[in-house]
CSV table of C-alpha atoms in Angstrom, one decimal:
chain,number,residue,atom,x,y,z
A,1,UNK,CA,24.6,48.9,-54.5
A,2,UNK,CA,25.1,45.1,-56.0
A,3,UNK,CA,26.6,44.3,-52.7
A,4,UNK,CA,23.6,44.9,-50.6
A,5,UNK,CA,21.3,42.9,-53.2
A,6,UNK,CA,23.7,39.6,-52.8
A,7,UNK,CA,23.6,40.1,-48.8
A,8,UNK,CA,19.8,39.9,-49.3
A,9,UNK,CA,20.2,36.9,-51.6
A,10,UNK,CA,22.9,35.2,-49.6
A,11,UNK,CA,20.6,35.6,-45.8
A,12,UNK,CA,17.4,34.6,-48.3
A,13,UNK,CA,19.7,31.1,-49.2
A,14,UNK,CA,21.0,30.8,-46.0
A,15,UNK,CA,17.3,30.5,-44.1
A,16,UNK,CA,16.1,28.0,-47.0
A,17,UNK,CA,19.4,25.8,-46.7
A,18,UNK,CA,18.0,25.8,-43.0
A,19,UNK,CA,14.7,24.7,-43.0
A,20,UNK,CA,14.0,28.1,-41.1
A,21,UNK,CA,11.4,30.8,-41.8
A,22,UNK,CA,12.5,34.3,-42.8
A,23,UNK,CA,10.0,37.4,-42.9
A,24,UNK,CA,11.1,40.5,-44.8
A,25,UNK,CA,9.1,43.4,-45.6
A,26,UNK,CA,10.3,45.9,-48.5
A,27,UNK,CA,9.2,49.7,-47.2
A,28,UNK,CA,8.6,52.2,-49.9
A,29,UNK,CA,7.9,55.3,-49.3
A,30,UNK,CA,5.5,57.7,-50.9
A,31,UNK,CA,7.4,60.7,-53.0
A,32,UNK,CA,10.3,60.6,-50.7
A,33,UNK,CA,12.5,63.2,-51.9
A,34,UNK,CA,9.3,65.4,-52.1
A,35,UNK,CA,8.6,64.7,-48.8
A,36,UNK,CA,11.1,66.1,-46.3
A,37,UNK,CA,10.3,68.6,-44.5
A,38,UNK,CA,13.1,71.9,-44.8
A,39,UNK,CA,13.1,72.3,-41.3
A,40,UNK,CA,13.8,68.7,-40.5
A,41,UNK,CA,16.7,68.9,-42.9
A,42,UNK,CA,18.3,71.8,-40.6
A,43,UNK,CA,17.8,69.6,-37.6
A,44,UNK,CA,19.3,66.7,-39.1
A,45,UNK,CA,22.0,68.5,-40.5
A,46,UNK,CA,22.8,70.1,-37.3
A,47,UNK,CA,22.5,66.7,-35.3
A,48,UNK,CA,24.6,65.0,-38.0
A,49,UNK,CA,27.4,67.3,-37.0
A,50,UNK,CA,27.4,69.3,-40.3
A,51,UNK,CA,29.4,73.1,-39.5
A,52,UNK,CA,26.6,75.8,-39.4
A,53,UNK,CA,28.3,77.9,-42.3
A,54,UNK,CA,27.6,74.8,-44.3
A,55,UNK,CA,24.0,74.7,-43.2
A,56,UNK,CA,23.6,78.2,-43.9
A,57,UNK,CA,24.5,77.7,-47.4
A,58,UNK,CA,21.9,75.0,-48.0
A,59,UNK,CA,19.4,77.3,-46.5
A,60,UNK,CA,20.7,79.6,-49.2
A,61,UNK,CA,19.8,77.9,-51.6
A,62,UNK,CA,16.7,76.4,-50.6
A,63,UNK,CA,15.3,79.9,-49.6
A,64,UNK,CA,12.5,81.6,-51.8
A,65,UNK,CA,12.7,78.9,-54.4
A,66,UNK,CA,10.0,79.3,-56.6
A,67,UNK,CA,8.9,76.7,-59.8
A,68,UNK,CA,6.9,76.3,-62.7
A,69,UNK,CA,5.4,73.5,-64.7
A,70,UNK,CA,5.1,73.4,-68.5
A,71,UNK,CA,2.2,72.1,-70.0
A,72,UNK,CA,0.5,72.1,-73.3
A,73,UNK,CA,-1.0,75.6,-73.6
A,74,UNK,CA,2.7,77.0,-71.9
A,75,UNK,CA,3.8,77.3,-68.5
A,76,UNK,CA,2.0,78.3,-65.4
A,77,UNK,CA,2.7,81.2,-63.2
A,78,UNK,CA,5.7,80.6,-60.7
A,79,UNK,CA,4.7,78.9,-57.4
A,80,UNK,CA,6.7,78.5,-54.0
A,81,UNK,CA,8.0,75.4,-53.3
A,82,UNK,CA,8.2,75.2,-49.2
A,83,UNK,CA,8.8,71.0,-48.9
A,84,UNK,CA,10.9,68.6,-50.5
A,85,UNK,CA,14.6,68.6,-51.5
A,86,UNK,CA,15.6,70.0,-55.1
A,87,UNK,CA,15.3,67.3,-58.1
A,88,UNK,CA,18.2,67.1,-60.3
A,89,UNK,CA,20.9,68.3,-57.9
A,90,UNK,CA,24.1,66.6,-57.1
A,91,UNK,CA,23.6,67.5,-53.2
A,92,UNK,CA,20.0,66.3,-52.7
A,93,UNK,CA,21.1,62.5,-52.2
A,94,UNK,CA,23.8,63.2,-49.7
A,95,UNK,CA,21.4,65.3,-47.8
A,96,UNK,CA,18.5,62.5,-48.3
A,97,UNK,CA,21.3,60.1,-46.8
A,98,UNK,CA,21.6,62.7,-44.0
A,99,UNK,CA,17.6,63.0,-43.3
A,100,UNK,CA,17.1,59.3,-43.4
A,101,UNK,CA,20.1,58.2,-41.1
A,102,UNK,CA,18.7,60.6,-38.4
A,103,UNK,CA,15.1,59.6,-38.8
A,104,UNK,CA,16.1,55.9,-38.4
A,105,UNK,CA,18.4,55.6,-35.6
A,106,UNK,CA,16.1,54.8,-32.9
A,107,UNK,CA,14.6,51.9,-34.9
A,108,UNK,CA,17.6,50.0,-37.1
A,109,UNK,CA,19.1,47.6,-36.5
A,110,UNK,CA,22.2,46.0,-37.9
A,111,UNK,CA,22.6,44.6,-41.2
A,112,UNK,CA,21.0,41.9,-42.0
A,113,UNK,CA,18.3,42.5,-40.1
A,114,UNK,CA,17.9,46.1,-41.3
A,115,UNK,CA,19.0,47.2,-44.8
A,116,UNK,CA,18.3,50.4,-46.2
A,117,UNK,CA,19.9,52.2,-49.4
A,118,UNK,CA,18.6,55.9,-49.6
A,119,UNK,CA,15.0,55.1,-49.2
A,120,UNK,CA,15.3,51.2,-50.3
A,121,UNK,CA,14.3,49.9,-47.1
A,122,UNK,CA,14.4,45.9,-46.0
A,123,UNK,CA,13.0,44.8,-42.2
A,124,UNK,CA,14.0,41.2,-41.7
A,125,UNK,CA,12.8,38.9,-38.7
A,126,UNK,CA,12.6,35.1,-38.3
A,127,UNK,CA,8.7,36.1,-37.4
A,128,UNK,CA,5.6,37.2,-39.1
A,129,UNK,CA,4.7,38.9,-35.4
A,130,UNK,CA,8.3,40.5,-35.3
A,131,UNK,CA,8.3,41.8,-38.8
A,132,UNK,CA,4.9,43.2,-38.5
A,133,UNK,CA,6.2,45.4,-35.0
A,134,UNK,CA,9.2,46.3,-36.9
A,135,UNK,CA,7.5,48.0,-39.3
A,136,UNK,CA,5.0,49.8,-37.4
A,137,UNK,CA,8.1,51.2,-35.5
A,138,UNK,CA,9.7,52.2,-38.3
A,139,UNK,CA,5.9,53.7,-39.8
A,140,UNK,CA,5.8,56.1,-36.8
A,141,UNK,CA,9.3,56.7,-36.7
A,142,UNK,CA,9.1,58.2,-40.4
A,143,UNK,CA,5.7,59.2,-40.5
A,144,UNK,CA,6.2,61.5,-37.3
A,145,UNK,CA,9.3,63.4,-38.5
A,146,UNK,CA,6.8,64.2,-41.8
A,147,UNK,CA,7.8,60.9,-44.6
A,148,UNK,CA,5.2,58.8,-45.3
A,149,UNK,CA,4.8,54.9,-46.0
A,150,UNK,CA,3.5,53.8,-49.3
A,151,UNK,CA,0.3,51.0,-47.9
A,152,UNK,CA,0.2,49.5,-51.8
A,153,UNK,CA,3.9,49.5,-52.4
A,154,UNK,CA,5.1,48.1,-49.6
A,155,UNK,CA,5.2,44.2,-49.7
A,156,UNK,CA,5.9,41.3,-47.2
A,157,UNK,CA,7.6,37.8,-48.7
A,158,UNK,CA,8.6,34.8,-46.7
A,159,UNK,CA,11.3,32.4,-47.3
A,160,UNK,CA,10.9,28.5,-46.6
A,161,UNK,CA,7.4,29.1,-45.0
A,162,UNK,CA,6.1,25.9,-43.3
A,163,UNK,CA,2.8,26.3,-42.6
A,164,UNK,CA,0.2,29.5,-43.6
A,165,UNK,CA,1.6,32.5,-41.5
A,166,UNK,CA,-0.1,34.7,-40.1
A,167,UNK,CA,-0.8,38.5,-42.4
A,168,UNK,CA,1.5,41.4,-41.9
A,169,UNK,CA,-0.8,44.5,-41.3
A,170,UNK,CA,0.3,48.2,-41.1
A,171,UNK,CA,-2.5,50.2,-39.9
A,172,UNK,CA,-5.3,47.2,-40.1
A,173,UNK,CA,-4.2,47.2,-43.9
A,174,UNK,CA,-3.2,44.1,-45.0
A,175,UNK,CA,0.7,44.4,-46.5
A,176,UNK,CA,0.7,42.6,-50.6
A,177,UNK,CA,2.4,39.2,-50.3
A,178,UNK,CA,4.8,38.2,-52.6
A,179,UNK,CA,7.1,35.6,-54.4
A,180,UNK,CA,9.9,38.1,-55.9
A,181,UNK,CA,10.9,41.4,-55.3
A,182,UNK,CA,12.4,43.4,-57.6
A,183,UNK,CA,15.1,45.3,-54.8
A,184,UNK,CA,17.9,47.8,-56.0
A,185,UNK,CA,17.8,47.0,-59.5
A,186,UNK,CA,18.0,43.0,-59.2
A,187,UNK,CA,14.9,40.6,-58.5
A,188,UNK,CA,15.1,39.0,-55.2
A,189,UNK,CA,13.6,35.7,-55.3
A,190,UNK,CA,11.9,33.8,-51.8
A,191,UNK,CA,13.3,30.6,-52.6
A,192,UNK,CA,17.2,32.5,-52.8
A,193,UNK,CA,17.9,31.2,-56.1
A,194,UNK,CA,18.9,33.8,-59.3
A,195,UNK,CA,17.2,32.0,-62.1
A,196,UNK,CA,15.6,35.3,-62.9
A,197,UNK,CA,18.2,37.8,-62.7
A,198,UNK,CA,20.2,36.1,-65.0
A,199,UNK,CA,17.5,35.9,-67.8
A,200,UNK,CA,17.4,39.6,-67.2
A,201,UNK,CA,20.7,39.8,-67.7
A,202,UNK,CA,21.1,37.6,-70.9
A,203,UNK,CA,17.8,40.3,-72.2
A,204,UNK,CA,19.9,43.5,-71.5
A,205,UNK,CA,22.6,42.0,-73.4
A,206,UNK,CA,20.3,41.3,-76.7
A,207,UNK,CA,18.8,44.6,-76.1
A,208,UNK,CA,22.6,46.0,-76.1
A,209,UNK,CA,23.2,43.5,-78.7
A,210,UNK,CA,20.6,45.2,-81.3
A,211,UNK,CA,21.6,48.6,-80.4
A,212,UNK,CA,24.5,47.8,-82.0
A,213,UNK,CA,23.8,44.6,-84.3
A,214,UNK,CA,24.6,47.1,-87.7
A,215,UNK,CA,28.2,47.2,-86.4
A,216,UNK,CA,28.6,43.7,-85.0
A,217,UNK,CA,26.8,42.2,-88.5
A,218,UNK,CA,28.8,44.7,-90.9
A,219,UNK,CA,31.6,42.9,-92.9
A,220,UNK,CA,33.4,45.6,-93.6
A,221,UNK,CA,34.8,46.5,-90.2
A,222,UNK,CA,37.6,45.1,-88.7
A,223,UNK,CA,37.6,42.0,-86.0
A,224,UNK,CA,39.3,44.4,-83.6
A,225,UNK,CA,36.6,47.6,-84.0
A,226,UNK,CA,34.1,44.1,-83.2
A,227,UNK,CA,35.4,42.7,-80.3
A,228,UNK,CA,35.8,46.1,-79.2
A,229,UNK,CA,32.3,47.0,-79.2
A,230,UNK,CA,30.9,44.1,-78.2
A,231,UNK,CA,33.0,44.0,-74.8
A,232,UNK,CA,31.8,47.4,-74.1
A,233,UNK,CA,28.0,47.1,-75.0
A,234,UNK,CA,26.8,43.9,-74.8
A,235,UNK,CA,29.0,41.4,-72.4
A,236,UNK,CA,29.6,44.5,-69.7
A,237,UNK,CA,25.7,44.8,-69.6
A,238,UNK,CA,25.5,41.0,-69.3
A,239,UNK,CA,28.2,40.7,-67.1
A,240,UNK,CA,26.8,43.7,-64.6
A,241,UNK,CA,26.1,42.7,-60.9
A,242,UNK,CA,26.6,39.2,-61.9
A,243,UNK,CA,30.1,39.3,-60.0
A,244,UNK,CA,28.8,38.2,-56.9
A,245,UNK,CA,26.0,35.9,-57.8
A,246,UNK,CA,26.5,31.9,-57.1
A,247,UNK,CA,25.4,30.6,-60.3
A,248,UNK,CA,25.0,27.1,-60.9
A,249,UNK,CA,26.2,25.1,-64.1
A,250,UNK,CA,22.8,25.4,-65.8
A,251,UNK,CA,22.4,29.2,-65.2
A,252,UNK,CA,26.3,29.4,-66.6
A,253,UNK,CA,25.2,27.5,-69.7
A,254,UNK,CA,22.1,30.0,-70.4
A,255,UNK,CA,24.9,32.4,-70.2
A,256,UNK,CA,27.2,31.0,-72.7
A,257,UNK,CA,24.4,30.0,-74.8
A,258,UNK,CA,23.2,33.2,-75.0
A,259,UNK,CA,26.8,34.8,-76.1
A,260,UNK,CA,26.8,32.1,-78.6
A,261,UNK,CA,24.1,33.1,-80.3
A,262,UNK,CA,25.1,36.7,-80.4
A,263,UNK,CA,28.5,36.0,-81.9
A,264,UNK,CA,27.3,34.2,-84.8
A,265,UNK,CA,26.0,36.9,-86.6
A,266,UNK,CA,29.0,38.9,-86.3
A,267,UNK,CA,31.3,36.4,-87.6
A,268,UNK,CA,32.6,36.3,-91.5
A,269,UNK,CA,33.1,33.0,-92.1
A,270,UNK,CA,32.1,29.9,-91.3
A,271,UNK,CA,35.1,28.3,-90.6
A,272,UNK,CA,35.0,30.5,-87.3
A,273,UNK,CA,32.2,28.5,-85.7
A,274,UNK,CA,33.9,26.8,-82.7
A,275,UNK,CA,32.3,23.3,-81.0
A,276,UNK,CA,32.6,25.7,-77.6
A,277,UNK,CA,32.7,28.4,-76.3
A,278,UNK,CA,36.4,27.9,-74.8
A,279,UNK,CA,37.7,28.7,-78.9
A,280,UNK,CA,35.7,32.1,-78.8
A,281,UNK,CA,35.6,34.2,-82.0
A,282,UNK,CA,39.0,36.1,-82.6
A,283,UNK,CA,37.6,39.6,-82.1
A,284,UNK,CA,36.7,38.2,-78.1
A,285,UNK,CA,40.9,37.9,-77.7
A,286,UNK,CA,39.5,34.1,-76.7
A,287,UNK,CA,37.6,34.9,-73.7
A,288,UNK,CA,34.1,33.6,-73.1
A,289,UNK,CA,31.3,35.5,-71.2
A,290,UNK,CA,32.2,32.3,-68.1
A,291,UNK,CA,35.8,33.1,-67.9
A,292,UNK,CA,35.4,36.6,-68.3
A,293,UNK,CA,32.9,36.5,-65.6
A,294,UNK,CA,35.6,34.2,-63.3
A,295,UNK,CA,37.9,36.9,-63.7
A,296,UNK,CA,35.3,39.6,-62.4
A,297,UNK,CA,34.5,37.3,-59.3
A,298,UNK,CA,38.0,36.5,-58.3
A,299,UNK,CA,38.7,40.8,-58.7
A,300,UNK,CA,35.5,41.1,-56.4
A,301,UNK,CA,36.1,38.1,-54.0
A,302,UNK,CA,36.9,40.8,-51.7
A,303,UNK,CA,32.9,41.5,-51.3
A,304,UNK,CA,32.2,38.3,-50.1
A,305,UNK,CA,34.0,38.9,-46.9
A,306,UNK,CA,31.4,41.7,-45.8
A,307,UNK,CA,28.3,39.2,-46.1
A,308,UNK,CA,26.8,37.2,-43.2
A,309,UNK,CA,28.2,33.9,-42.2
């Protein structure tokens, strides 16, 4: 999933390095799961190439389900429930994988131009005009086969726009322009740079960092039980998605600066306060979050090789 946020990043840098424009619109769509149709899911199941026993049993379980919602005076009386794929169950995403690759094979295109994870969808063009056709096509591709496209949630950014573009419409109504997008977890910048993901990530690490502040602060447990907890909480949540991110020194140092402020607490002495980071405290086995995160990039250089040149 981290992969397909860094391809974004990486086309987003590549255009701005360029002096060229890049349109993307990010399609949301309204209660997707909720949304398909059962009888389009036997279709696309079918056409998918999925053995009829195994569509039979699907249709087992989807027949004469009934639910109720509980409320403050009790529940109501059970209700059928004729649309939509069941919440909670381990099958609905591969099946919601299923519906949307069928619905979207007349109109995507290949990566980068078209991204899509489950119903996280991205439309790329080096237009405002292209973008804008793009999505209608994609609008009446899902809206005809019974999804439907979210007018307020779906947003247009540009990267390295020269001069006022024209306004991305869908329908006559005018698609929200915007700086950042916040895409698969990660916020996706116009300019391509990462500033703000990694002050997210330094924030999950304090919040990981006060969940477990009474062990990390508490003198009477080992170094080892320490380091131990705080590789596990904190630095893993720090360190998550950041494998295939090109930070910059500055960005590296917020990092670091960030780790050195969390250790402190948890030290015992004073006599344990290193000038740097490269003498980390003894319950870190004398690692810092930077060449902790090295190690992570060089296991996941691999990644790299899948992005656009």
């Amino acid at each position: 999933m981290k992969l397909w946020e860094r391809v974004v990043e990486a086309r987003l840098r590549k255009y701005r390095d360029g002096q060229r424009e890049l349109h993307c619109v990010f399609v949301d769509l309204e209660k997707a799961y909720d949304r398909v149709p059962r009888e389009e899911l036997w279709y696309c199941m079918r056409n998918s190439g999925v053995a009829e026993k195994y569509v039979r049993v699907v249709q087992d379980m989807y027949e004469r389900s009934r639910t109720v919602v509980r409320c403050a005076v009790g529940q109501t009386e059970e209700f059928k429930v004729e649309v939509g794929l069941h919440q909670g169950s381990a099958l609905s995403p591969f099946l919601f994988a299923i519906v949307m690759d069928q619905l979207s094979e007349e109109v995507r295109q290949e990566s980068p131009w078209t991204m899509m994870f489950a119903d996280d969808i991205v439309i790329c063009s080096e237009s405002w005009e292209q973008v804008e056709e793009n999505l209608e096509r994609w609008r009446f591709a899902l809206e005809r086969r019974g999804m439907k496209v979210s007018r307020s949630k779906t947003e247009y950014m540009c990267v390295n726009e020269r001069e006022r573009s024209g306004t991305v419409r869908l329908q006559g109504e005018e698609v929200k322009k915007v700086q950042e997008f916040k895409y698969l977890g990660s916020t996706v910048q116009s300019n391509g740079e990462c500033g703000k993901e990694v002050k997210k990530r330094v924030q999950v690490g304090w919040n990981g960092w006060r969940k477990v502040s009474g062990v990390l602060c508490d003198r009477k447990i080992s170094a080892r039980i320490k380091g131990k907890v705080y590789r596990t909480v904190v630095r893993s949540a720090m360190l998550y998605g950041l494998e295939t991110v090109s930070l910059r020194k500055r960005q590296e140092s917020e990092l670091e600066v960030a780790e050195l402020k969390m250790l402190r607490p948890s030290t015992t002495s004073l006599s344990l306060f290193p000038c740097t980071l490269t003498l980390s405290f003894s319950f870190c086995s004398h690692s810092t979050l930077a060449c902790s995160l090295s190690r992570n990039m060089i296991r996941r250089k691999a990644l790299w090789e899948f992005l656009p040149a």
